[in-house]
Short mmCIF file of C-alpha atoms and ligand atoms in Angstrom, two decimals:
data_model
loop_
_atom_site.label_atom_id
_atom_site.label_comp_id
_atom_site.label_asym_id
_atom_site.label_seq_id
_atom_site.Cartn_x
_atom_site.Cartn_y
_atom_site.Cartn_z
CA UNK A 1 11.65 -22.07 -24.00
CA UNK A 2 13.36 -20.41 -20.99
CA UNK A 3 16.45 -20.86 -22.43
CA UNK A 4 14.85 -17.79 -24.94
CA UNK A 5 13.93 -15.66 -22.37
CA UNK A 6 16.53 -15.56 -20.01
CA UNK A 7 18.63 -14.60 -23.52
CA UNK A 8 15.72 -12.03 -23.96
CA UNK A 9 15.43 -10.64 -20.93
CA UNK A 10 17.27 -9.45 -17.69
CA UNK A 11 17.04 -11.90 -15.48
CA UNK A 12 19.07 -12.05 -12.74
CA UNK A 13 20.14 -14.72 -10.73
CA UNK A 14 20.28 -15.02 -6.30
CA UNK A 15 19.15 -11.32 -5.86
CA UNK A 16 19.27 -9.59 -2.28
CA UNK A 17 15.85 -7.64 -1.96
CA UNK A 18 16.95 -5.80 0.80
CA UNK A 19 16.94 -2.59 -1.52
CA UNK A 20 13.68 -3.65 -2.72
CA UNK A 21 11.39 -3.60 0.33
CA UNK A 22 10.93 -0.39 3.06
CA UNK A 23 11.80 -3.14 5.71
CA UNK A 24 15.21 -3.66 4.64
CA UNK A 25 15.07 -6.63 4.86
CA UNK A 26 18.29 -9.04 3.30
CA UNK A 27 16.21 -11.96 1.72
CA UNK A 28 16.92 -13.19 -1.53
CA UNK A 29 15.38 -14.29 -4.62
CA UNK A 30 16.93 -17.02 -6.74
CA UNK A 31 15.14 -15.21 -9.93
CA UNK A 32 14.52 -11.74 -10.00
CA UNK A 33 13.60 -10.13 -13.18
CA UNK A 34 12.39 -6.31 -13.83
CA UNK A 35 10.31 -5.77 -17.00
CA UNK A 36 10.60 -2.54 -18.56
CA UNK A 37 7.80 -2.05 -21.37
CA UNK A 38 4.76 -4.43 -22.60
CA UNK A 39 7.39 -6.23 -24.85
CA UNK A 40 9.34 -7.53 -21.55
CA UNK A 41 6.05 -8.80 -20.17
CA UNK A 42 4.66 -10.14 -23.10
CA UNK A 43 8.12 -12.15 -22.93
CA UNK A 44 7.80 -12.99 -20.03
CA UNK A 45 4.43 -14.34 -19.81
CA UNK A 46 4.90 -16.27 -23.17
CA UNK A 47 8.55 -17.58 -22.33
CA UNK A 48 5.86 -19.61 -18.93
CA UNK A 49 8.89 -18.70 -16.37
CA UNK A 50 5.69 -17.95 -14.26
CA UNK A 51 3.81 -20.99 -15.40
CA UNK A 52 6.33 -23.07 -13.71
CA UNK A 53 8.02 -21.14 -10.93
CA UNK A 54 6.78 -19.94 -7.69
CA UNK A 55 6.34 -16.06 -8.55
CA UNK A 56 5.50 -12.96 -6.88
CA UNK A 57 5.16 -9.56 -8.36
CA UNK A 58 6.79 -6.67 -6.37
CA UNK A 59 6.25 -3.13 -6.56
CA UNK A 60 7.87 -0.47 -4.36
CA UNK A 61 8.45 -3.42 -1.87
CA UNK A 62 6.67 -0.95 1.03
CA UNK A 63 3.58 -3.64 2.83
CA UNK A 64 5.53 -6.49 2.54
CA UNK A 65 7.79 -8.91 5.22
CA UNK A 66 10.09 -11.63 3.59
CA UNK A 67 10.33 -13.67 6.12
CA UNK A 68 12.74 -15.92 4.41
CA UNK A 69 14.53 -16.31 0.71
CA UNK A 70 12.20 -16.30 -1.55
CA UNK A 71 12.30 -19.81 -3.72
CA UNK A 72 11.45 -18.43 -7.33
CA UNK A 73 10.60 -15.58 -9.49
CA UNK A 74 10.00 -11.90 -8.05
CA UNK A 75 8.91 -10.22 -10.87
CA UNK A 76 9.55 -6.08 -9.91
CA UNK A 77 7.62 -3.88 -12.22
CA UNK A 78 10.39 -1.47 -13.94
CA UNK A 79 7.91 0.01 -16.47
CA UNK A 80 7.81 3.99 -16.73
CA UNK A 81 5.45 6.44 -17.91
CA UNK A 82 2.99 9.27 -17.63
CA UNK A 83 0.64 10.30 -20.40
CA UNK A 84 -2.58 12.38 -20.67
CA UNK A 85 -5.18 10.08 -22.41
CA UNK A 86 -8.17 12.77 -22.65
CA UNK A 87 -8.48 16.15 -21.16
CA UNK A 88 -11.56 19.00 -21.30
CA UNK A 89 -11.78 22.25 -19.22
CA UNK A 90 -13.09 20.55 -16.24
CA UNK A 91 -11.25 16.42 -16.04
CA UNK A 92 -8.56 15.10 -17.26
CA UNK A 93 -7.54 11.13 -17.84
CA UNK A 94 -3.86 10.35 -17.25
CA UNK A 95 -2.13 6.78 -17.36
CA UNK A 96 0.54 5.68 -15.54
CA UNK A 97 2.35 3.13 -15.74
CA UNK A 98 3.02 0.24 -12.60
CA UNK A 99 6.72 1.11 -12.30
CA UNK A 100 6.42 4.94 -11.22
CA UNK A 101 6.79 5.77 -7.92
CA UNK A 102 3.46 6.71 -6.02
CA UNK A 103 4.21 9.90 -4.53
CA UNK A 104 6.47 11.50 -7.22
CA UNK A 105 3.02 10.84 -9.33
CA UNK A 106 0.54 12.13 -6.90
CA UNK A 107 3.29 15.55 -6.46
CA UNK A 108 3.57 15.92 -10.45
CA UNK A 109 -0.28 15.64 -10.83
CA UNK A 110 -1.10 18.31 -7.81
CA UNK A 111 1.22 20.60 -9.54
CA UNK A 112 0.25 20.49 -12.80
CA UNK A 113 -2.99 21.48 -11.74
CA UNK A 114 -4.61 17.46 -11.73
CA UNK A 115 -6.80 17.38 -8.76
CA UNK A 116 -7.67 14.25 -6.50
CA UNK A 117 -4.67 12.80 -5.44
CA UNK A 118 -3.42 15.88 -2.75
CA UNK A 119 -4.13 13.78 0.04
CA UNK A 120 -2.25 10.53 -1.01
CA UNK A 121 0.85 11.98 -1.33
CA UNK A 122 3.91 10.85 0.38
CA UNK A 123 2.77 7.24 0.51
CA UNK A 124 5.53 4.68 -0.03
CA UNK A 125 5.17 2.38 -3.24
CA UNK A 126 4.25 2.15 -7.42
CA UNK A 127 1.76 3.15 -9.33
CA UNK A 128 0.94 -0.93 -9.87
CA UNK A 129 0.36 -1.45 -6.20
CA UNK A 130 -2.28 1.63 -5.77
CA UNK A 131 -5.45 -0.43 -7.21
CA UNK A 132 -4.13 -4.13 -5.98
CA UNK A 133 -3.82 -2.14 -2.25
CA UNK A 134 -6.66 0.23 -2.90
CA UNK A 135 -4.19 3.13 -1.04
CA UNK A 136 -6.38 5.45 1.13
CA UNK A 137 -5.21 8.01 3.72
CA UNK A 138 -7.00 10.95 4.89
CA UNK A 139 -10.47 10.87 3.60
CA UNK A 140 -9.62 9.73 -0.11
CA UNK A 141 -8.57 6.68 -1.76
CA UNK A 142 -7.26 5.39 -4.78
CA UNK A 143 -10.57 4.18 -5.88
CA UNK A 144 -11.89 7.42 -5.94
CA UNK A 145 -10.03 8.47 -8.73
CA UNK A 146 -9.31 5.30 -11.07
CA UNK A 147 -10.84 5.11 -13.87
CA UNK A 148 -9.10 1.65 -15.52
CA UNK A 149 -6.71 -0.60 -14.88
CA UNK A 150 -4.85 -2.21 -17.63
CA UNK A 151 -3.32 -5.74 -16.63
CA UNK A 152 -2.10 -8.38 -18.51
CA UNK A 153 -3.21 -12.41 -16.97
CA UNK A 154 -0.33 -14.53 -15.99
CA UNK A 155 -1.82 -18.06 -17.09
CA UNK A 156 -2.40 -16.59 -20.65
CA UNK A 157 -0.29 -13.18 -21.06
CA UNK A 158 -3.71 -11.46 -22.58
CA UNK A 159 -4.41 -7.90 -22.05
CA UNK A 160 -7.47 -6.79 -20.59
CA UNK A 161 -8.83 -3.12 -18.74
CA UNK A 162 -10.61 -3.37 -15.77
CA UNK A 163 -13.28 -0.74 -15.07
CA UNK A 164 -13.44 0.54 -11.58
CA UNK A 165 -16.37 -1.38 -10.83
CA UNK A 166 -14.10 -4.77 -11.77
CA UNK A 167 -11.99 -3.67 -9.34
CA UNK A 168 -14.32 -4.77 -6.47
CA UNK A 169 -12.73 -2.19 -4.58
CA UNK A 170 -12.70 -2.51 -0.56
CA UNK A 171 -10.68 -1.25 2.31
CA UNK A 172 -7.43 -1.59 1.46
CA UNK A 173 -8.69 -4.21 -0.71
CA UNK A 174 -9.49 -4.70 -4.32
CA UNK A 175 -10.12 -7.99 -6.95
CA UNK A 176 -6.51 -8.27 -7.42
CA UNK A 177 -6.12 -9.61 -3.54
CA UNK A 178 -9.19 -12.14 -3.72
CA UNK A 179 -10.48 -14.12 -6.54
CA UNK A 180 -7.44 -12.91 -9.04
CA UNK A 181 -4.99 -13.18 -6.61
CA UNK A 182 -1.96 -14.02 -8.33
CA UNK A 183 -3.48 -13.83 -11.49
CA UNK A 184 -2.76 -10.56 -13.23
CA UNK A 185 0.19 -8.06 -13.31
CA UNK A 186 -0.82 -5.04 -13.20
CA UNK A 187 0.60 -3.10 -15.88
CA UNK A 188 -0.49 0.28 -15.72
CA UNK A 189 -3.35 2.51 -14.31
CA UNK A 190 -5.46 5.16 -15.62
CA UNK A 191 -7.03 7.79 -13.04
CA UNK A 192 -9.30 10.54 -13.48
CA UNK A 193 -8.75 13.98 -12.09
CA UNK A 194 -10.65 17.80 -12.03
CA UNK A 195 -9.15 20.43 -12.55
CA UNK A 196 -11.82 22.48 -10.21
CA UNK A 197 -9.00 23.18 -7.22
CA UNK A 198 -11.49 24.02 -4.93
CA UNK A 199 -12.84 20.27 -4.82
CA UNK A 200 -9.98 18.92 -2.57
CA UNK A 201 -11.11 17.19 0.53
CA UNK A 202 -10.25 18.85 3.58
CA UNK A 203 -12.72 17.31 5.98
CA UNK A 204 -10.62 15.15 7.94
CA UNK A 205 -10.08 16.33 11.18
CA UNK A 206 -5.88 16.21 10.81
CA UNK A 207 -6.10 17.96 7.61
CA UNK A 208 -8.76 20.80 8.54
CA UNK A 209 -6.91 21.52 11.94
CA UNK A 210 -3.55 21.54 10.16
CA UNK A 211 -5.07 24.18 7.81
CA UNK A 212 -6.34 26.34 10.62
CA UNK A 213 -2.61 26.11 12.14
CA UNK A 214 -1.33 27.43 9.55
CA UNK A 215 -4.51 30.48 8.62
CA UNK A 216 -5.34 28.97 5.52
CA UNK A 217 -9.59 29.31 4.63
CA UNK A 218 -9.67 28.34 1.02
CA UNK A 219 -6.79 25.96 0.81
CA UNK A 220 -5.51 25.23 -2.67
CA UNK A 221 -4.89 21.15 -3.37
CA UNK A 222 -1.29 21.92 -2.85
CA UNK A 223 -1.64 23.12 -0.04
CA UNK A 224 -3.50 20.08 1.56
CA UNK A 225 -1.00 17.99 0.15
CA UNK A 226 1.90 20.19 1.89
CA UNK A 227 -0.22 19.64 5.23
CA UNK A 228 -0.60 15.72 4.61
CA UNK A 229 3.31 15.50 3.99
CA UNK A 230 3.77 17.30 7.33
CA UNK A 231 1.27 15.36 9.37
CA UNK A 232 2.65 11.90 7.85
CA UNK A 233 6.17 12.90 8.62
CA UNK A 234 5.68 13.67 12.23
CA UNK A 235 3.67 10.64 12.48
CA UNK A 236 5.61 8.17 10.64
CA UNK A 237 9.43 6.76 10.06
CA UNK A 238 10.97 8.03 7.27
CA UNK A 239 11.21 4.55 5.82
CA UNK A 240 15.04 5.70 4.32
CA UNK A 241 16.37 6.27 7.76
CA UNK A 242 14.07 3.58 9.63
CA UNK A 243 12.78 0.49 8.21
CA UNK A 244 8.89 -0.24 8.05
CA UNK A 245 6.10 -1.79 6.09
CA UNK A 246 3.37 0.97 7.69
CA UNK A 247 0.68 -0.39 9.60
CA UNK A 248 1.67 -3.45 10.32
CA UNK A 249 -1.94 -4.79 11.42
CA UNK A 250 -5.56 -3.53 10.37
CA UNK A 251 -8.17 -2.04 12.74
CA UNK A 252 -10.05 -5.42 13.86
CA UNK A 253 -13.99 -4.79 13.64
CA UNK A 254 -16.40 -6.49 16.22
CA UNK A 255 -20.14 -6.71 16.95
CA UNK A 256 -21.84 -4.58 19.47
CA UNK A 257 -21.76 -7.22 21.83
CA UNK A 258 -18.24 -7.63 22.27
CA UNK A 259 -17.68 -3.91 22.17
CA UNK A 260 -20.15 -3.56 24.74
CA UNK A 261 -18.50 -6.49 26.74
CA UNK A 262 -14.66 -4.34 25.99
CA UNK A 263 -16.23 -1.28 27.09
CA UNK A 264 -17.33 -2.21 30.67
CA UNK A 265 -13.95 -3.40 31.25
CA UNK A 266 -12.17 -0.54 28.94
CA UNK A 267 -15.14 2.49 29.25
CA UNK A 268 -12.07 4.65 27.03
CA UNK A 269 -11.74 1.35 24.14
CA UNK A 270 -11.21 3.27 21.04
CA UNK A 271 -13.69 2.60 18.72
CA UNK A 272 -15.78 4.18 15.34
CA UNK A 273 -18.87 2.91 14.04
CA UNK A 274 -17.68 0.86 10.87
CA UNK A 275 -21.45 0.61 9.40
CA UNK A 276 -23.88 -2.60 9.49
CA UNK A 277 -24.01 -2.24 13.44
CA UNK A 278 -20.23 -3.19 13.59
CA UNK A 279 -17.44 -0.95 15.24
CA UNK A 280 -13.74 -0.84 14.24
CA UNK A 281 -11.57 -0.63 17.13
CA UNK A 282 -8.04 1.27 16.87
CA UNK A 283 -5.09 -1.68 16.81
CA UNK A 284 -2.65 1.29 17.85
CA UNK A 285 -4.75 1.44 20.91
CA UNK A 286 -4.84 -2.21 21.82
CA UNK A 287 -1.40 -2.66 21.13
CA UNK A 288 -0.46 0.63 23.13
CA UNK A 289 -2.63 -0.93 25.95
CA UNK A 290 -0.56 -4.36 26.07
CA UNK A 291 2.40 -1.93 26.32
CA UNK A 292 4.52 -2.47 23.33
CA UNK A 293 4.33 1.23 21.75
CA UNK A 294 8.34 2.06 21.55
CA UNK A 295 9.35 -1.15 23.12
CA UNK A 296 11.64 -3.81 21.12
CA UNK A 297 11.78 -7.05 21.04
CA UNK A 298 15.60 -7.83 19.54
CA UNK A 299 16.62 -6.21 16.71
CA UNK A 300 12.47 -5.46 15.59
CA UNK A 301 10.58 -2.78 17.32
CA UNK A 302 6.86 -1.07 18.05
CA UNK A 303 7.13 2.28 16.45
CA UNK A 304 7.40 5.02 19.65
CA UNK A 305 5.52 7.62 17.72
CA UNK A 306 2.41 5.09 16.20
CA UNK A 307 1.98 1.72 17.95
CA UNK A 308 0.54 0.32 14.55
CA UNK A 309 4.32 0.56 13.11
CA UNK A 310 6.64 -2.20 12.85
CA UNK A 311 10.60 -1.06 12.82
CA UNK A 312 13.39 -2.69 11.64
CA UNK A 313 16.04 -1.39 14.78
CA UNK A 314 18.67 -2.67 12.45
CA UNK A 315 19.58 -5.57 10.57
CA UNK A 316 16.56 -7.40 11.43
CA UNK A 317 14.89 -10.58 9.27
CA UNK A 318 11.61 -11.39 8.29
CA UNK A 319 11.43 -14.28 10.85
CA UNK A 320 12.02 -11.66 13.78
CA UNK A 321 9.23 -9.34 12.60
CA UNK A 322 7.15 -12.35 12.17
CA UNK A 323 7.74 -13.26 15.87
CA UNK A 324 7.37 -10.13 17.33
CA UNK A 325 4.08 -9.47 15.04
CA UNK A 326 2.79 -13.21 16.57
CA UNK A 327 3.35 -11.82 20.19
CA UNK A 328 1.73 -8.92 19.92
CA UNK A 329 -1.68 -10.49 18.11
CA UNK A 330 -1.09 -12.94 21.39
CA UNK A 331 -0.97 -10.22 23.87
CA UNK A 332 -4.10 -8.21 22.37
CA UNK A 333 -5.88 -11.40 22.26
CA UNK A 334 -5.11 -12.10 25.91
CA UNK A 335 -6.15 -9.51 27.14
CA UNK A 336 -8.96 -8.19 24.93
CA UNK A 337 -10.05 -11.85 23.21
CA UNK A 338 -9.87 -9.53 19.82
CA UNK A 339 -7.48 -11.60 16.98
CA UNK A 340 -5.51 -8.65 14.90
CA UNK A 341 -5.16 -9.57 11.46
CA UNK A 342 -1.75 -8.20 9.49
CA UNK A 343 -2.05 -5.69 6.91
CA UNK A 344 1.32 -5.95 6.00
CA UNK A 345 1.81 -8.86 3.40
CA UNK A 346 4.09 -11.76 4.93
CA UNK A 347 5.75 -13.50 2.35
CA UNK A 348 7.12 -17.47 3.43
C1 FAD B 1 5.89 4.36 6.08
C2 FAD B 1 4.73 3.76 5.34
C3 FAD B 1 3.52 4.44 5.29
C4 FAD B 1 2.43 3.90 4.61
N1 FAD B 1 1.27 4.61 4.56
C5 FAD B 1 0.21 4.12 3.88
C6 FAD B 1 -1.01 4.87 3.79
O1 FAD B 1 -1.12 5.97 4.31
N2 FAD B 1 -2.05 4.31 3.12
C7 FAD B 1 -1.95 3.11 2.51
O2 FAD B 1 -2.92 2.67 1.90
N3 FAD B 1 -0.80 2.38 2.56
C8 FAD B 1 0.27 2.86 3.23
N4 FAD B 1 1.42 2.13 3.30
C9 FAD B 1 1.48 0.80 2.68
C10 FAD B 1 2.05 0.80 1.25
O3 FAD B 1 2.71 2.00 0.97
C11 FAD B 1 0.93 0.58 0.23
O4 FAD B 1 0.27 -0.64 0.46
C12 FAD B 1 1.47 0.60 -1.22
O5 FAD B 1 0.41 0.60 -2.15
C13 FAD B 1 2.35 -0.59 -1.54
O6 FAD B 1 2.93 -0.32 -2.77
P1 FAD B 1 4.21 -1.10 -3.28
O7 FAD B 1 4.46 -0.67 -4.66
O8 FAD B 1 5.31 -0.92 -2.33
O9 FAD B 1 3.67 -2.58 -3.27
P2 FAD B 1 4.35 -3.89 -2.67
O10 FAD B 1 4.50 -3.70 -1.20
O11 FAD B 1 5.56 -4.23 -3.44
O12 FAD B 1 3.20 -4.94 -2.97
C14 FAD B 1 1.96 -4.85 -2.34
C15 FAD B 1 1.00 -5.85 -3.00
O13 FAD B 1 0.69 -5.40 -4.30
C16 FAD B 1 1.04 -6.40 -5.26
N5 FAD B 1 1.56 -5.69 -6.44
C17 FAD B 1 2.47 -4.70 -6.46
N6 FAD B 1 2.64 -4.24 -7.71
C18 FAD B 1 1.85 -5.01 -8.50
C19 FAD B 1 1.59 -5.05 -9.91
N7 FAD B 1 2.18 -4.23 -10.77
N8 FAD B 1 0.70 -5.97 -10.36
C20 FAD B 1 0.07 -6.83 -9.52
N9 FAD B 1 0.28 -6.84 -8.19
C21 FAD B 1 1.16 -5.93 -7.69
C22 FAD B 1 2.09 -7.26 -4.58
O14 FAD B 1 2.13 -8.57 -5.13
C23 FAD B 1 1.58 -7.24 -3.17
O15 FAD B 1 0.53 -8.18 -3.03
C24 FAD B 1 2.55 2.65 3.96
C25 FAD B 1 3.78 1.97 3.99
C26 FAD B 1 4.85 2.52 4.67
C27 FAD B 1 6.16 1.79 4.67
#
């Protein structure tokens, strides 16, 4: 049966995925194989390459470390595609498919006059990845606006549409990275957007100060989304010159106990109520305080301008990032007994 699809398909063989992943990172995959429409992944699910290889199913490549080869099938999703499913004076339902690049979709919808996805521009990645990672940046995320997701199950290669509700959509979290982990490829998404340009969220404190910088009172959505491109590219690498997987670690929460315990020590602890009587402490902060922010350790280094960044200083590998990301969770946890838990997905 494989014998079929590797005749069917293009499938390559011992693939570098340095050009795959924002890290740069030179690992390699001894299958790699890029479907293009529903007939390649129908293929591909039927042919069970999956069913008996070790798989994993890359997108833009931009939250993830390889820390070494990778020992089977990376599945990239190549499939392309915008399309309005349903439109009225006031919304409008568009699909996109898993293979289009993140920000050149959340530009193309703010200028053709598609509201809700102004403040996600310019964030690395697919389309695919946006409901798996539940994307978010200032005030709004990607569950906000998704309607459906259509994704087709590995085991069985059957189609099926998630609601947003299926989703089980959390911080930076979603079904897709719990209980069907590894079980569906997401194959394309369908979001809902207004057309009412004076919806656009401008409450967060970045955005609304960047506005009054620049004398703007009724901002249009493209011009919150020029703002959000400026703020993220004085704030973060420019992952074509530098290499990076973003935040590298997620904002531990703790009880108000142990916050109260940090803050006698640490009365200027950066910390936001998180809901439920918890508090969500800044990593940046804690890893600034163990002083790492801008400092290297070999060829991997602590972002100078956001201590929550990871750089490759060139020509790094997965195994260094892993061992300078193990040092720093050591040092916080020294010195503040708080574990920080990687956003960034580490693939052995
Ligand atoms: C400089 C920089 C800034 C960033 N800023 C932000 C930010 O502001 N907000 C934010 O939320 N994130 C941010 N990120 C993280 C990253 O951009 C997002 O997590 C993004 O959604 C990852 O998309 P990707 O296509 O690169 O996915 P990948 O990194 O390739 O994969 C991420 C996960 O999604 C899964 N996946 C990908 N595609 C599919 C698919 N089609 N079907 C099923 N599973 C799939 C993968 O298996 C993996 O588990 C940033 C990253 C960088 C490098």
């Amino acid at each position: 049966m494989h014998t079929i699809i590797w005749k069917l398909m293009n499938i390559e063989e011992n693939v570098s995925l340095k050009s795959y992943n924002t890290f740069g990172l030179d690992a390699k995959a001894s299958i790699f194989v890029q479907p293009k429409d529903e007939k390649d992944v129908s293929k591909l699910l039927q042919g069970g390459l999956l069913a008996s290889e070790r798989f994993f199913i890359l997108g833009g490549g931009s939250n993830i470390v390889f820390v070494a080869d990778f020992a089977g099938v990376v599945v990239r999703m190549a499939n392309k595609g915008i399309s309005i499913v349903s439109e009225d004076d006031r919304r409008v339902v568009v699909e996109a498919q898993a293979g289009e690049v993140w920000s050149d979709f959340a530009w193309d919808m703010t200028r053709r006059g598609f509201y809700g996805l102004e403040n996600l521009v310019e964030i690395p990645g697919c389309v695919g990845a946006a409901p798996v990672q539940n994307v978010g940046a200032y005030g709004v995320e990607a569950k906000d606006v998704i309607k459906a997701v259509v994704a087709y199950e590995i085991a069985t290669g059957c189609k099926r549409i998630f609601t947003n509700t299926d989703c089980k959509f959390g911080y930076r979290d979603s079904v897709f990275k719990n209980e069907l982990k590894d079980k569906y490829i997401v194959f394309s998404v369908m979001f809902e957007l207004h057309k009412d340009r004076t919806c656009t969220k401008t409450d967060y404190s970045a955005i609304s100060n960047g506005l009054k910088e620049r004398n703007i009172l009724s901002p249009t959505p493209m011009q919150v989304a020029e703002v959000v491109a400026d703020i993220r590219k004085q704030k973060l690498p420019d992952t074509k010159e530098i290499g990076s997987a973003g935040s590298f670690f997620k904002n531990p929460i703790v009880g108000e106990q142990k916050l109260e315990l940090l803050m006698k020590d640490y009365p200027t602890i950066v910390h936001y109520a998180s809901g439920d009587g918890k508090y969500k402490l800044a990593a940046a902060w804690l890893i600034e305080q163990c002083g790492w922010k801008g400092k290297s350790l070999g060829r991997v280094g602590v972002y100078a301008k956001q201590a929550l960044v990871l750089v490759n200083n060139g020509g790094c590998t997965g195994s260094e990032v892993q061992k300078l990301s193990e040092t720093i969770v050591a040092d916080v946890e020294n010195k503040f007994g708080v574990r920080l838990e990687t956003e960034a997905i580490i693939v052995k």
